[in-house]
Amino acid sequence: MTDQDLSSQLQQQVLHASAEKQKLEIRGGNSKSFYGRQQRPEAQLLEVGGHTGVINYQPAELVLTVRTGTPLSEINALLEANHQVLPFEPPAFGSDATLGGTLACGLSGPSRPYEGSARDHILGLQLLNGKGQVLRFGGEVMKNVAGYDTSRLMVGAFGTLGVLLEASMKVLPAAATQHTLVHETTESEALTQIDRLRSRYLPVTAWCYAEGRAFTRLSGSKQNVAAVCKTLGGETLARADVRWRELREHQLPFFNDPRPLWRLSLPSGTPPIDLSGRQLLDWGGCQRWLLSDADAPLIQSKCREAGGHAELFRDAGSIDVFQDLDASLIPLHQRIKASFDPDGLFNPGRISAEW
Amino acid sequence: MSLDNHVDPMDPALRARFIEALTPLLPVHCLYTEENQLRPFESDGLAVYRRRPSVVALPETVDQIQAILQICRDMKIPVVARGAGTGLSGGALPRPDGLTLGLSKFNKILHIDADNTLAVVQPGVRNLAISEAAAPHGLYYAPDPSSQIACSIGGNVAENAGGVHCLKYGLTVHNVVQVKVVTIDGDLLTIGGSSLDTPGFDLLALMHGSEGLLAVVVEVTVKLLPAPPVAKVLLAAFDDVQKAGDTVAEIIAAGIIPAGLEMMDNAAIVAADAFAKCGYPTDAQALFLCELDGSAEEVEEQMAQVIALVEAGGATQHRVAADETERSKLWKGRKSAFPAVGRISPDYYCMDGTIPRSKLAFVLNRMRELSEEYELEIANVFHAGDGNLHPLILFDASVEGQLAKTEEMGGKILELCVEVGGTITGEHGVGMEKINQMCVQFGRDEITQFHALKAAFDPDGLLNPGKAIPTLQRCAEFGALHVHGGEVPHPELERF
């Protein structure tokens, strides 16, 4: 594993950019540039992919601290060797994906509704703000309420508030056993079924539905998983880990489709959403992938009516990422942005046309 | 640590105008201005700090809160929001020049949505009341701070409260999906939602633990969990704290995440047993309670593993509670550790540092040295699973100088936590109590950033001023005090 500390060079670059009022595009592994708005072309590249290495990993403490350019693949391999995992199953969308990019995009995989999200597992961060100051928030302990929770604020902020340098993550033991059950069913019945399971104490750690089949993943101790499988019935899926990985990485045949890919984020209990195109339901029905040529306003309004929101996931071009951000929150977002990055150096246009 | 920053009372003319502005907004029984009405609000759970608020408002509607906050903004009057007043860091300590905004009348559970495992509640609802209301559906609310019988959910959000179960089930921030807040401008904002993510920055996380400095929480939607069918607790006793700590590490390293993992040292064991008659081995140097929950199969499988590890770790004795009665009894000892210590000492001071678990023995040894140096006894209870240490310093406030000595020693303990890579507060918050230690935990740039972030919400600094985040000047003075033992040379210079 490579070990390279570029923090002082990165700090110099930010200070220089600040002096020159030069905009910066922060880039880790460049695996998720499709996500979010297109950056403004005048931004200069700030490469953070070389800032790599494990700073601290003590399996018995359940904490891993790495430089944010460290590839996700290396982190997963290290954890696997110690029978541990990042519980939020981060999607990589490319072999060069870094932890920093994963956090900046705030992406979580199939386990999200059951094990929590990327932000749920961050314990601390070191970052460079727009003044070129190196700041450290949170730490390596599970409980920490000193100061505002700035670490979680950075997750899903698309790098617009600062350059992430180091992150401490809570890690957990890998499940002793995983087993995936398949049920042939309709979308509506599948949603009813997962709604019923929700209020029962069961070791469900992933659930998806596509084209007539519902997949339920159970994780935990051997005896328990075996007992629950017997109760729930259904067919056993062979090589299930491959299927969940392909879902997480959008490598299932479903995703080979030229139509725009939308991500619908919906409350649990939302019935089928009637829109033209094809849908794949993940996160127990709370995240639905939609391939559709339907008009954006129609898709967005249907999701809003259901209490959720929709985002154009790939190649949004000039459409805002936070398409459905409540108008009452916009001024607050702008002031928070200005508090970290007063000159608007970082990732201009990535979230919003204005900043 | 000490309440050394004097705040002048509100100017009488301003106070008269303020009361005049509030009077049409609130029924008589919701506005307190008389001394006998104000006295009960002088302190929160950290009763060694007391100040009288200028005015107390106990609104009954969100509209009233919005209007009150607008008035405070216009008249530049500080506002201290208060839930149940059980906080242990002085976060709800009043301002003599300000308003205490009590949320106690917001005490209704608005909706239990059993199908979607959510509960919508007002901020003054007690933590335990949520689980009680959810129980008929087989559901519960996981975070369980020790004060759960009395503390309110709004205060839990403000402090990001933890509890015994948070290693497995998370803190408040992991179990709340939406809050409605009112800003100092009187705007009502909805943050978060019932889907698993919402557009924008993660303001929901930011609200948690913000100690009433960013906005006032007026509604909370929490996640409910299905109650596990089985819970079993094991008691393991050791003749050495190090062995107990090592065994905890072995349990976690074996891939087991207990629902609760609570350790106590000899002083705490003796006090708890005398108080709760819970059958703890009082000759043990340390004991821990390890609770496993889940299905019968997984609890059985994991308990066998834990017992093997406890035996290998050199426990002098161990036993699994045979039934629910014995389980409650074992927990009763731990849960009554604070009042138990209160019985053997006129006063006690509860600390709240978090440390990497591997540093436990080192920290306990250093605390023993501090205890000898300051001639003050310490009893330790420890959320061993997540490294959150609650040393209880025993003292007698009626003895001249003991409180000051206690506070100084408490400060040293917090700094020790920072030194080993931990933090000054795991779950009680900074409030007024640990404001000086924030200068040890953070540098000038971080503190400046915190102030900038607050200004994005509250540019005039009216929401709970003087708490949670120290001014740079305060840090400079505190730094100097540290080095020079009371003398403050060159106070004009910043020192960090």
JSON list of N, CA, C and O in Angstrom, two decimals, chain A residues 14 22 71 214 229 233 235 254 338-339 342 352:
[
{"chain": "A", "resi": 14, "resn": "VAL", "atom": "N", "xyz": [-3.73, 25.40, -2.19]},
{"chain": "A", "resi": 14, "resn": "VAL", "atom": "CA", "xyz": [-4.96, 26.12, -1.81]},
{"chain": "A", "resi": 14, "resn": "VAL", "atom": "C", "xyz": [-4.63, 27.57, -1.45]},
{"chain": "A", "resi": 14, "resn": "VAL", "atom": "O", "xyz": [-5.34, 28.50, -1.86]},
{"chain": "A", "resi": 22, "resn": "GLN", "atom": "N", "xyz": [-8.10, 31.79, -7.75]},
{"chain": "A", "resi": 22, "resn": "GLN", "atom": "CA", "xyz": [-8.24, 30.74, -8.76]},
{"chain": "A", "resi": 22, "resn": "GLN", "atom": "C", "xyz": [-9.16, 29.64, -8.23]},
{"chain": "A", "resi": 22, "resn": "GLN", "atom": "O", "xyz": [-9.00, 29.19, -7.11]},
{"chain": "A", "resi": 71, "resn": "PRO", "atom": "N", "xyz": [-7.10, 4.38, -2.06]},
{"chain": "A", "resi": 71, "resn": "PRO", "atom": "CA", "xyz": [-8.16, 3.73, -2.85]},
{"chain": "A", "resi": 71, "resn": "PRO", "atom": "C", "xyz": [-9.08, 2.88, -1.97]},
{"chain": "A", "resi": 71, "resn": "PRO", "atom": "O", "xyz": [-8.63, 2.20, -1.05]},
{"chain": "A", "resi": 214, "resn": "ALA", "atom": "N", "xyz": [-37.78, -10.54, -5.95]},
{"chain": "A", "resi": 214, "resn": "ALA", "atom": "CA", "xyz": [-37.31, -9.80, -4.77]},
{"chain": "A", "resi": 214, "resn": "ALA", "atom": "C", "xyz": [-36.15, -10.57, -4.15]},
{"chain": "A", "resi": 214, "resn": "ALA", "atom": "O", "xyz": [-36.21, -11.80, -4.03]},
{"chain": "A", "resi": 229, "resn": "CYS", "atom": "N", "xyz": [-34.04, -18.13, 7.48]},
{"chain": "A", "resi": 229, "resn": "CYS", "atom": "CA", "xyz": [-34.27, -18.59, 6.10]},
{"chain": "A", "resi": 229, "resn": "CYS", "atom": "C", "xyz": [-35.43, -19.58, 6.07]},
{"chain": "A", "resi": 229, "resn": "CYS", "atom": "O", "xyz": [-36.28, -19.55, 5.18]},
{"chain": "A", "resi": 233, "resn": "GLY", "atom": "N", "xyz": [-38.69, -18.68, 3.90]},
{"chain": "A", "resi": 233, "resn": "GLY", "atom": "CA", "xyz": [-38.84, -19.50, 2.70]},
{"chain": "A", "resi": 233, "resn": "GLY", "atom": "C", "xyz": [-38.18, -18.86, 1.49]},
{"chain": "A", "resi": 233, "resn": "GLY", "atom": "O", "xyz": [-37.40, -17.91, 1.62]},
{"chain": "A", "resi": 235, "resn": "GLU", "atom": "N", "xyz": [-36.24, -19.29, -2.59]},
{"chain": "A", "resi": 235, "resn": "GLU", "atom": "CA", "xyz": [-35.07, -19.95, -3.17]},
{"chain": "A", "resi": 235, "resn": "GLU", "atom": "C", "xyz": [-33.80, -19.30, -2.65]},
{"chain": "A", "resi": 235, "resn": "GLU", "atom": "O", "xyz": [-33.78, -18.12, -2.35]},
{"chain": "A", "resi": 254, "resn": "PHE", "atom": "N", "xyz": [-29.41, -4.43, -16.08]},
{"chain": "A", "resi": 254, "resn": "PHE", "atom": "CA", "xyz": [-30.42, -3.37, -15.99]},
{"chain": "A", "resi": 254, "resn": "PHE", "atom": "C", "xyz": [-29.84, -2.00, -16.35]},
{"chain": "A", "resi": 254, "resn": "PHE", "atom": "O", "xyz": [-30.48, -1.18, -17.00]},
{"chain": "A", "resi": 338, "resn": "ALA", "atom": "N", "xyz": [-19.99, 29.85, 2.54]},
{"chain": "A", "resi": 338, "resn": "ALA", "atom": "CA", "xyz": [-19.10, 31.01, 2.70]},
{"chain": "A", "resi": 338, "resn": "ALA", "atom": "C", "xyz": [-18.29, 30.92, 4.00]},
{"chain": "A", "resi": 338, "resn": "ALA", "atom": "O", "xyz": [-17.17, 31.43, 4.07]},
{"chain": "A", "resi": 339, "resn": "SER", "atom": "N", "xyz": [-18.84, 30.25, 5.02]},
{"chain": "A", "resi": 339, "resn": "SER", "atom": "CA", "xyz": [-18.11, 30.16, 6.28]},
{"chain": "A", "resi": 339, "resn": "SER", "atom": "C", "xyz": [-16.88, 29.26, 6.16]},
{"chain": "A", "resi": 339, "resn": "SER", "atom": "O", "xyz": [-15.90, 29.45, 6.87]},
{"chain": "A", "resi": 342, "resn": "PRO", "atom": "N", "xyz": [-14.80, 31.18, 1.88]},
{"chain": "A", "resi": 342, "resn": "PRO", "atom": "CA", "xyz": [-15.34, 32.53, 1.62]},
{"chain": "A", "resi": 342, "resn": "PRO", "atom": "C", "xyz": [-15.13, 33.01, 0.19]},
{"chain": "A", "resi": 342, "resn": "PRO", "atom": "O", "xyz": [-15.94, 33.77, -0.32]},
{"chain": "A", "resi": 352, "resn": "SER", "atom": "N", "xyz": [-24.42, 23.79, -7.41]},
{"chain": "A", "resi": 352, "resn": "SER", "atom": "CA", "xyz": [-25.39, 24.80, -7.82]},
{"chain": "A", "resi": 352, "resn": "SER", "atom": "C", "xyz": [-24.76, 25.69, -8.88]},
{"chain": "A", "resi": 352, "resn": "SER", "atom": "O", "xyz": [-23.55, 25.91, -8.87]}
]
